[in-house]
CSV table of C-alpha atoms in Angstrom, one decimal:
chain,number,residue,atom,x,y,z
A,1,UNK,CA,209.5,234.7,68.6
A,2,UNK,CA,207.6,231.6,67.3
A,3,UNK,CA,207.7,227.9,68.1
A,4,UNK,CA,208.6,227.3,64.4
A,5,UNK,CA,208.9,223.5,64.6
A,6,UNK,CA,210.2,221.3,61.9
A,7,UNK,CA,207.9,218.4,61.4
A,8,UNK,CA,209.1,215.0,62.4
A,9,UNK,CA,211.9,213.1,60.8
A,10,UNK,CA,210.0,213.1,57.5
A,11,UNK,CA,210.6,216.8,57.2
A,12,UNK,CA,214.3,216.3,57.9
A,13,UNK,CA,214.3,214.0,54.8
A,14,UNK,CA,211.7,215.1,52.4
A,15,UNK,CA,212.6,217.9,50.0
A,16,UNK,CA,209.6,219.2,48.1
A,17,UNK,CA,209.9,222.1,45.7
A,18,UNK,CA,207.0,224.5,46.5
A,19,UNK,CA,206.5,227.2,43.9
A,20,UNK,CA,205.9,230.7,45.0
A,21,UNK,CA,202.2,231.0,45.6
A,22,UNK,CA,199.8,233.0,43.4
A,23,UNK,CA,197.6,234.9,45.7
A,24,UNK,CA,193.9,234.5,45.8
A,25,UNK,CA,191.6,236.1,48.4
A,26,UNK,CA,189.1,233.3,47.7
A,27,UNK,CA,185.7,232.4,48.9
A,28,UNK,CA,184.7,229.5,51.1
A,29,UNK,CA,182.6,227.0,49.0
A,30,UNK,CA,178.8,227.2,49.3
A,31,UNK,CA,178.8,230.6,50.9
A,32,UNK,CA,176.2,233.0,49.4
A,33,UNK,CA,178.0,235.8,47.5
A,34,UNK,CA,176.3,238.2,45.0
A,35,UNK,CA,176.8,241.5,43.3
A,36,UNK,CA,174.4,244.2,44.4
A,37,UNK,CA,173.0,246.9,42.1
A,38,UNK,CA,175.2,249.5,43.8
A,39,UNK,CA,178.3,247.5,42.9
A,40,UNK,CA,179.0,246.4,46.4
A,41,UNK,CA,179.5,242.7,47.1
A,42,UNK,CA,177.0,241.1,49.5
A,43,UNK,CA,177.5,238.0,51.5
A,44,UNK,CA,175.2,236.0,53.8
A,45,UNK,CA,175.6,238.2,56.9
A,46,UNK,CA,173.2,236.4,59.1
A,47,UNK,CA,173.4,237.9,62.6
A,48,UNK,CA,171.3,235.3,64.3
A,49,UNK,CA,171.8,231.5,64.3
A,50,UNK,CA,169.4,229.8,61.9
A,51,UNK,CA,169.1,226.9,64.3
A,52,UNK,CA,170.7,225.4,67.4
A,53,UNK,CA,173.6,222.9,66.8
A,54,UNK,CA,174.7,220.9,69.8
A,55,UNK,CA,178.2,221.6,70.9
A,56,UNK,CA,178.6,224.5,68.5
A,57,UNK,CA,178.1,228.3,68.7
A,58,UNK,CA,177.1,230.7,66.0
A,59,UNK,CA,179.5,233.4,64.8
A,60,UNK,CA,177.5,236.1,63.0
A,61,UNK,CA,178.4,237.2,59.5
A,62,UNK,CA,179.7,240.7,59.0
A,63,UNK,CA,182.7,243.0,58.4
A,64,UNK,CA,185.6,242.3,60.8
A,65,UNK,CA,189.1,243.6,61.3
A,66,UNK,CA,191.8,241.0,61.4
A,67,UNK,CA,195.6,241.1,61.7
A,68,UNK,CA,197.6,243.4,64.0
A,69,UNK,CA,200.4,245.9,64.0
A,70,UNK,CA,200.6,246.5,67.8
A,71,UNK,CA,203.9,246.1,69.8
A,72,UNK,CA,203.2,242.4,70.6
A,73,UNK,CA,202.7,241.4,66.9
A,74,UNK,CA,205.1,239.6,64.7
A,75,UNK,CA,205.7,241.0,61.2
A,76,UNK,CA,203.5,238.4,59.5
A,77,UNK,CA,200.5,239.4,61.6
A,78,UNK,CA,200.1,242.7,59.8
A,79,UNK,CA,198.9,244.9,58.4
A,80,UNK,CA,195.5,245.0,60.0
A,81,UNK,CA,192.7,245.0,57.5
A,82,UNK,CA,189.0,244.4,57.0
A,83,UNK,CA,187.3,241.2,55.7
A,84,UNK,CA,183.7,240.1,55.1
A,85,UNK,CA,182.6,236.7,56.2
A,86,UNK,CA,179.4,234.8,56.2
A,87,UNK,CA,177.9,233.5,59.4
A,88,UNK,CA,179.2,230.0,60.6
A,89,UNK,CA,179.1,227.6,63.4
A,90,UNK,CA,182.2,226.7,65.4
A,91,UNK,CA,182.9,224.0,68.0
A,92,UNK,CA,182.6,225.5,71.4
A,93,UNK,CA,185.7,223.6,72.5
A,94,UNK,CA,188.8,222.0,71.0
A,95,UNK,CA,188.1,218.4,69.8
A,96,UNK,CA,188.6,216.2,72.9
A,97,UNK,CA,190.1,212.8,73.3
A,98,UNK,CA,186.6,211.3,73.9
A,99,UNK,CA,185.3,212.9,70.7
A,100,UNK,CA,188.3,211.7,68.6
A,101,UNK,CA,188.0,208.2,70.1
A,102,UNK,CA,184.4,208.1,68.9
A,103,UNK,CA,185.6,208.9,65.4
A,104,UNK,CA,188.4,206.3,65.5
A,105,UNK,CA,186.0,203.6,66.9
A,106,UNK,CA,183.5,204.3,64.1
A,107,UNK,CA,186.1,204.4,61.3
A,108,UNK,CA,189.2,202.5,62.3
A,109,UNK,CA,191.2,205.6,61.4
A,110,UNK,CA,195.0,205.6,62.1
A,111,UNK,CA,196.6,209.0,62.6
A,112,UNK,CA,199.8,210.0,60.8
A,113,UNK,CA,201.7,209.5,64.0
A,114,UNK,CA,200.5,205.8,64.3
A,115,UNK,CA,201.1,204.7,60.7
A,116,UNK,CA,204.0,202.5,59.6
A,117,UNK,CA,206.7,204.3,57.8
A,118,UNK,CA,207.1,203.4,54.2
A,119,UNK,CA,210.6,204.1,53.1
A,120,UNK,CA,209.8,203.2,49.4
A,121,UNK,CA,207.2,206.0,49.4
A,122,UNK,CA,209.4,208.5,51.2
A,123,UNK,CA,212.4,208.1,49.0
A,124,UNK,CA,210.4,208.9,45.9
A,125,UNK,CA,210.3,212.5,47.2
A,126,UNK,CA,214.0,212.7,48.0
A,127,UNK,CA,217.1,213.5,45.9
A,128,UNK,CA,218.5,210.4,44.1
A,129,UNK,CA,221.0,208.6,46.2
A,130,UNK,CA,219.6,209.7,49.6
A,131,UNK,CA,220.7,207.0,52.0
A,132,UNK,CA,218.1,205.1,54.0
A,133,UNK,CA,218.1,205.9,57.7
A,134,UNK,CA,218.4,203.1,60.1
A,135,UNK,CA,215.2,201.1,60.7
A,136,UNK,CA,215.4,202.2,64.4
A,137,UNK,CA,214.6,205.7,63.2
A,138,UNK,CA,211.9,204.9,60.7
A,139,UNK,CA,209.3,204.2,63.3
A,140,UNK,CA,205.9,205.8,63.9
A,141,UNK,CA,206.0,208.7,66.5
A,142,UNK,CA,205.6,212.4,67.1
A,143,UNK,CA,207.1,215.4,68.8
A,144,UNK,CA,207.0,215.7,72.6
A,145,UNK,CA,208.0,218.6,74.9
A,146,UNK,CA,211.0,217.4,76.9
A,147,UNK,CA,213.0,220.4,78.2
A,148,UNK,CA,216.6,220.0,79.2
A,149,UNK,CA,219.5,222.3,80.0
A,150,UNK,CA,219.1,225.4,77.9
A,151,UNK,CA,221.9,227.6,76.7
A,152,UNK,CA,219.8,229.8,74.4
A,153,UNK,CA,216.3,230.1,73.1
A,154,UNK,CA,217.1,229.6,69.5
A,155,UNK,CA,217.7,225.9,69.5
A,156,UNK,CA,214.4,224.2,69.8
A,157,UNK,CA,216.0,220.7,70.0
A,158,UNK,CA,216.8,221.6,73.7
A,159,UNK,CA,213.1,221.1,74.5
A,160,UNK,CA,211.5,219.2,71.6
A,161,UNK,CA,212.3,215.6,70.9
A,162,UNK,CA,211.1,213.0,68.4
A,163,UNK,CA,209.5,210.2,70.4
A,164,UNK,CA,208.8,206.8,68.8
A,165,UNK,CA,205.4,205.7,70.0
A,166,UNK,CA,204.0,209.1,70.8
A,167,UNK,CA,200.5,209.6,69.4
A,168,UNK,CA,197.1,210.9,70.4
A,169,UNK,CA,196.6,207.9,72.8
A,170,UNK,CA,200.1,208.2,74.2
A,171,UNK,CA,200.8,212.0,74.4
A,172,UNK,CA,204.2,211.8,76.0
A,173,UNK,CA,205.4,208.5,74.5
A,174,UNK,CA,204.5,204.8,74.7
A,175,UNK,CA,204.5,204.7,78.5
A,176,UNK,CA,201.9,207.4,78.8
A,177,UNK,CA,198.2,207.2,78.2
A,178,UNK,CA,195.0,209.3,78.2
A,179,UNK,CA,193.2,207.5,81.0
A,180,UNK,CA,190.9,210.0,82.8
A,181,UNK,CA,191.7,212.6,80.1
A,182,UNK,CA,188.6,212.2,78.0
A,183,UNK,CA,187.8,216.0,78.3
A,184,UNK,CA,191.4,217.1,77.3
A,185,UNK,CA,192.0,218.3,73.8
A,186,UNK,CA,193.3,215.6,71.5
A,187,UNK,CA,196.9,216.2,70.4
A,188,UNK,CA,199.5,214.8,68.0
A,189,UNK,CA,197.1,215.6,65.3
A,190,UNK,CA,198.5,216.2,61.8
A,191,UNK,CA,196.5,218.3,59.3
A,192,UNK,CA,195.3,215.2,57.4
A,193,UNK,CA,194.0,213.8,60.7
A,194,UNK,CA,192.0,216.9,61.5
A,195,UNK,CA,190.6,217.0,58.0
A,196,UNK,CA,189.5,213.4,58.3
A,197,UNK,CA,187.7,214.0,61.6
A,198,UNK,CA,186.0,217.1,60.2
A,199,UNK,CA,184.7,215.3,57.2
A,200,UNK,CA,183.4,212.4,59.3
A,201,UNK,CA,181.6,214.9,61.6
A,202,UNK,CA,180.0,216.8,58.6
A,203,UNK,CA,182.1,219.8,59.3
A,204,UNK,CA,185.3,221.5,58.0
A,205,UNK,CA,188.4,223.2,59.4
A,206,UNK,CA,188.1,227.0,59.9
A,207,UNK,CA,189.8,229.5,57.7
A,208,UNK,CA,192.4,231.7,59.4
A,209,UNK,CA,190.0,234.7,59.1
A,210,UNK,CA,187.1,232.7,60.6
A,211,UNK,CA,189.3,231.5,63.5
A,212,UNK,CA,190.6,234.9,64.4
A,213,UNK,CA,187.2,236.6,64.2
A,214,UNK,CA,185.8,233.9,66.5
A,215,UNK,CA,188.7,234.2,68.9
A,216,UNK,CA,187.9,237.9,69.5
A,217,UNK,CA,184.5,237.0,70.8
A,218,UNK,CA,182.7,239.9,69.2
A,219,UNK,CA,184.9,242.5,70.9
A,220,UNK,CA,186.9,245.3,69.2
A,221,UNK,CA,190.4,244.3,68.1
A,222,UNK,CA,192.8,244.4,71.1
A,223,UNK,CA,196.2,242.8,71.6
A,224,UNK,CA,194.6,240.1,73.7
A,225,UNK,CA,191.3,238.4,73.2
A,226,UNK,CA,190.0,240.0,76.4
A,227,UNK,CA,191.6,243.4,76.2
A,228,UNK,CA,194.9,245.3,76.5
A,229,UNK,CA,196.5,243.3,79.3
A,230,UNK,CA,197.6,239.7,79.4
A,231,UNK,CA,196.5,239.2,83.0
A,232,UNK,CA,194.0,241.9,83.9
A,233,UNK,CA,193.9,242.4,87.7
A,234,UNK,CA,196.3,239.5,88.0
A,235,UNK,CA,193.8,237.0,86.6
A,236,UNK,CA,194.9,234.2,84.3
A,237,UNK,CA,192.3,233.8,81.6
A,238,UNK,CA,194.0,231.1,79.5
A,239,UNK,CA,196.4,228.3,79.8
A,240,UNK,CA,199.9,229.5,78.8
A,241,UNK,CA,203.5,229.3,80.3
A,242,UNK,CA,204.5,231.3,83.3
A,243,UNK,CA,208.1,231.3,84.7
A,244,UNK,CA,211.4,230.6,83.1
A,245,UNK,CA,211.1,229.0,79.7
A,246,UNK,CA,211.4,226.1,79.0
A,247,UNK,CA,212.0,224.2,82.3
A,248,UNK,CA,210.7,226.6,85.0
A,249,UNK,CA,206.9,226.6,84.6
A,250,UNK,CA,205.4,228.0,87.8
A,251,UNK,CA,201.9,227.0,86.5
A,252,UNK,CA,200.3,230.1,88.1
A,253,UNK,CA,197.3,229.6,85.7
A,254,UNK,CA,196.7,226.2,87.3
A,255,UNK,CA,198.1,223.9,84.7
A,256,UNK,CA,201.7,222.9,83.8
A,257,UNK,CA,200.6,221.1,80.6
A,258,UNK,CA,197.3,221.1,78.6
A,259,UNK,CA,194.1,221.6,80.6
A,260,UNK,CA,190.6,220.0,80.3
A,261,UNK,CA,188.4,222.0,77.9
A,262,UNK,CA,186.2,224.6,79.6
A,263,UNK,CA,188.8,225.1,82.4
A,264,UNK,CA,188.6,228.9,81.8
A,265,UNK,CA,185.6,231.2,81.1
A,266,UNK,CA,184.3,231.4,77.5
A,267,UNK,CA,184.7,234.4,75.3
A,268,UNK,CA,181.8,236.6,74.2
A,269,UNK,CA,180.6,234.1,71.6
A,270,UNK,CA,180.7,231.2,74.1
A,271,UNK,CA,183.9,229.6,72.8
A,272,UNK,CA,186.4,228.0,75.2
A,273,UNK,CA,190.2,227.9,75.0
A,274,UNK,CA,190.5,229.8,71.8
A,275,UNK,CA,193.7,231.2,73.4
A,276,UNK,CA,196.3,228.9,74.9
A,277,UNK,CA,196.0,225.3,75.8
A,278,UNK,CA,196.8,223.8,72.4
A,279,UNK,CA,197.5,225.3,68.9
A,280,UNK,CA,194.7,224.8,66.4
A,281,UNK,CA,194.8,224.0,62.7
A,282,UNK,CA,193.2,226.2,60.1
A,283,UNK,CA,192.6,225.4,56.5
A,284,UNK,CA,194.8,228.2,55.1
A,285,UNK,CA,198.2,227.6,53.6
A,286,UNK,CA,200.9,229.7,55.3
A,287,UNK,CA,202.6,232.7,53.7
A,288,UNK,CA,204.2,235.5,55.7
A,289,UNK,CA,202.7,238.2,53.4
A,290,UNK,CA,199.1,237.0,53.7
A,291,UNK,CA,197.8,240.1,55.3
A,292,UNK,CA,199.8,242.4,53.0
A,293,UNK,CA,198.1,240.7,50.0
A,294,UNK,CA,194.7,240.8,51.7
A,295,UNK,CA,194.9,244.5,52.4
A,296,UNK,CA,195.9,245.2,48.8
A,297,UNK,CA,192.9,243.2,47.6
A,298,UNK,CA,190.7,245.5,49.7
A,299,UNK,CA,187.4,244.8,51.4
A,300,UNK,CA,185.6,244.1,48.1
A,301,UNK,CA,188.2,241.5,47.2
A,302,UNK,CA,188.3,239.8,50.6
A,303,UNK,CA,185.0,238.0,50.9
A,304,UNK,CA,185.3,234.8,53.0
A,305,UNK,CA,189.1,234.7,52.4
A,306,UNK,CA,190.7,231.3,52.6
A,307,UNK,CA,194.3,232.3,51.9
A,308,UNK,CA,196.9,231.6,49.2
A,309,UNK,CA,196.8,228.6,46.9
A,310,UNK,CA,200.1,227.1,48.1
A,311,UNK,CA,202.4,227.7,51.0
A,312,UNK,CA,205.7,229.5,51.4
A,313,UNK,CA,207.8,229.9,54.6
A,314,UNK,CA,211.1,231.6,54.0
A,315,UNK,CA,212.6,229.8,57.0
A,316,UNK,CA,211.8,226.5,55.4
A,317,UNK,CA,210.9,227.2,51.8
A,318,UNK,CA,210.6,223.6,50.7
A,319,UNK,CA,208.2,222.4,53.4
A,320,UNK,CA,204.5,222.9,52.8
A,321,UNK,CA,202.8,224.5,55.8
A,322,UNK,CA,199.4,225.4,57.1
A,323,UNK,CA,198.5,228.2,59.5
A,324,UNK,CA,197.9,227.3,63.1
A,325,UNK,CA,196.4,229.7,65.6
A,326,UNK,CA,195.9,230.5,69.3
A,327,UNK,CA,199.1,229.5,71.0
A,328,UNK,CA,199.4,226.8,73.6
A,329,UNK,CA,200.4,225.9,77.2
A,330,UNK,CA,204.0,226.5,76.0
A,331,UNK,CA,203.6,230.1,75.0
A,332,UNK,CA,205.6,232.4,77.3
A,333,UNK,CA,206.2,236.1,77.6
A,334,UNK,CA,209.9,235.1,77.6
A,335,UNK,CA,209.8,233.2,74.4
A,336,UNK,CA,206.7,232.6,72.3
A,337,UNK,CA,204.0,235.2,73.1
A,338,UNK,CA,201.5,233.8,70.6
A,339,UNK,CA,198.6,233.7,73.0
A,340,UNK,CA,196.8,236.4,70.9
A,341,UNK,CA,194.0,236.2,68.3
A,342,UNK,CA,196.2,237.7,65.5
A,343,UNK,CA,199.2,235.4,66.2
A,344,UNK,CA,199.9,232.9,63.5
A,345,UNK,CA,202.4,230.1,63.1
A,346,UNK,CA,203.6,228.1,60.1
A,347,UNK,CA,203.2,224.4,60.8
A,348,UNK,CA,204.2,221.5,58.5
A,349,UNK,CA,201.1,219.8,57.3
A,350,UNK,CA,202.4,216.3,58.4
A,351,UNK,CA,203.4,217.5,61.9
A,352,UNK,CA,202.1,216.0,65.1
A,353,UNK,CA,203.0,217.7,68.3
A,354,UNK,CA,202.2,217.4,72.0
A,355,UNK,CA,200.6,220.9,71.9
A,356,UNK,CA,198.7,220.8,68.6
A,357,UNK,CA,195.0,220.0,68.2
A,358,UNK,CA,192.0,221.5,66.4
A,359,UNK,CA,188.4,222.4,66.3
A,360,UNK,CA,185.8,222.5,63.5
A,361,UNK,CA,183.3,224.8,61.9
A,362,UNK,CA,180.2,224.3,59.8
A,363,UNK,CA,178.4,226.5,57.3
C-alpha cells in the first residue's frame, strides 16, 4: 500500500485535464549516444569518474536491471527489465537544510509552501462557477504528519493534515523551526522548488532509472537495497517506521521522525539514505505502466530513459504527478513498505510534505 497523498488544498480545487500520455523511452539531454557498425546502440558507459566532485559520487554507466516482480512489489514496479545509462554524479546525501538555506540566501527564493495564494490565478483552472473558499483556507502551508485515532488504514486524513504556516523552515507548522537541524534533509519541497535548487547548483534531478540504479549501490537486484531481508541480523540499515502505524512508532532504528543525513552506513557507491528518511523527487512523470512500456521498448530502445511525456495516475487522473522514490521515516511493514529501490510513488507536482525532499545529479 502506498502513501498516495493528495497535494494540498490546491489539488482539492484544481481540475486539470491530463491527456493519456504517449510513451517515449527518451534520452537524457547531452548524454553521448551513437549507433555502432554492428547495429547496437552505444552510450557513454564510463566506469571511472572523470574527476572528483565535492559532495557527489560517481555512478558508472552500464546496463542495469530495474523494476521488480518480487512478493514485496506493487504492480506498478514491474516488470523487471534492463536499461542502459551513461555515467553520472549523484549527491551523496539528500539536500540538507543548510544547503537549501545557502540557495535561498543567494537567490531570495520562496518555496511553493511559502507563497501567497492567488485565487484569481487558481480559479482560471477551475470549472466556471466554482465558489471561492474562505480566506482562512487560502493561506500558504503544507502537509504535516499528525496521527490521531485510526479506524482503518485507508483514510489518510487520519494522519495527514494541511497546516497553514508549515514550510521548509517550519517543518511541523509555524511554531516549529529547524534550529540545530542544519544537517537534516530539507522537506516541504515541491517539484518546482527542487528544480530551482538544482538549476542554481548547476545540477538536475535524477531520472527514475538513475535513482533506482544508484540506490542499489552496484549490487544485484534484491528486494531491499542491501539484500533479501529488511533487517539482516536484526540490524536497522535505514530510517523507517517500526511499531503500530500511524501512532505507535517504537523508533527501534533510532529515530521517530527524519534523521540527520549520514546517520546510517552508505551503500556500495557511497550514497547515504537512499532508502527511508524522506521521499525523493525524480524528474519522471508518473504512469503505472512505465515498466511495461519500457520492457516492450527493449534494451535498444531504453537508453537513458526519462519516462513518459505526461503523467497519468488512475487514482487521480486529473492531477499531474511525478515519481518519487525511496520511502521515508513513515514507511511501515504494516502499511507502506516502500523502503525498497524499486518502489515508486505518484506525487502531485505542487505537493509539499513533511517527509518529502530530494537530491541532485550531474552529467
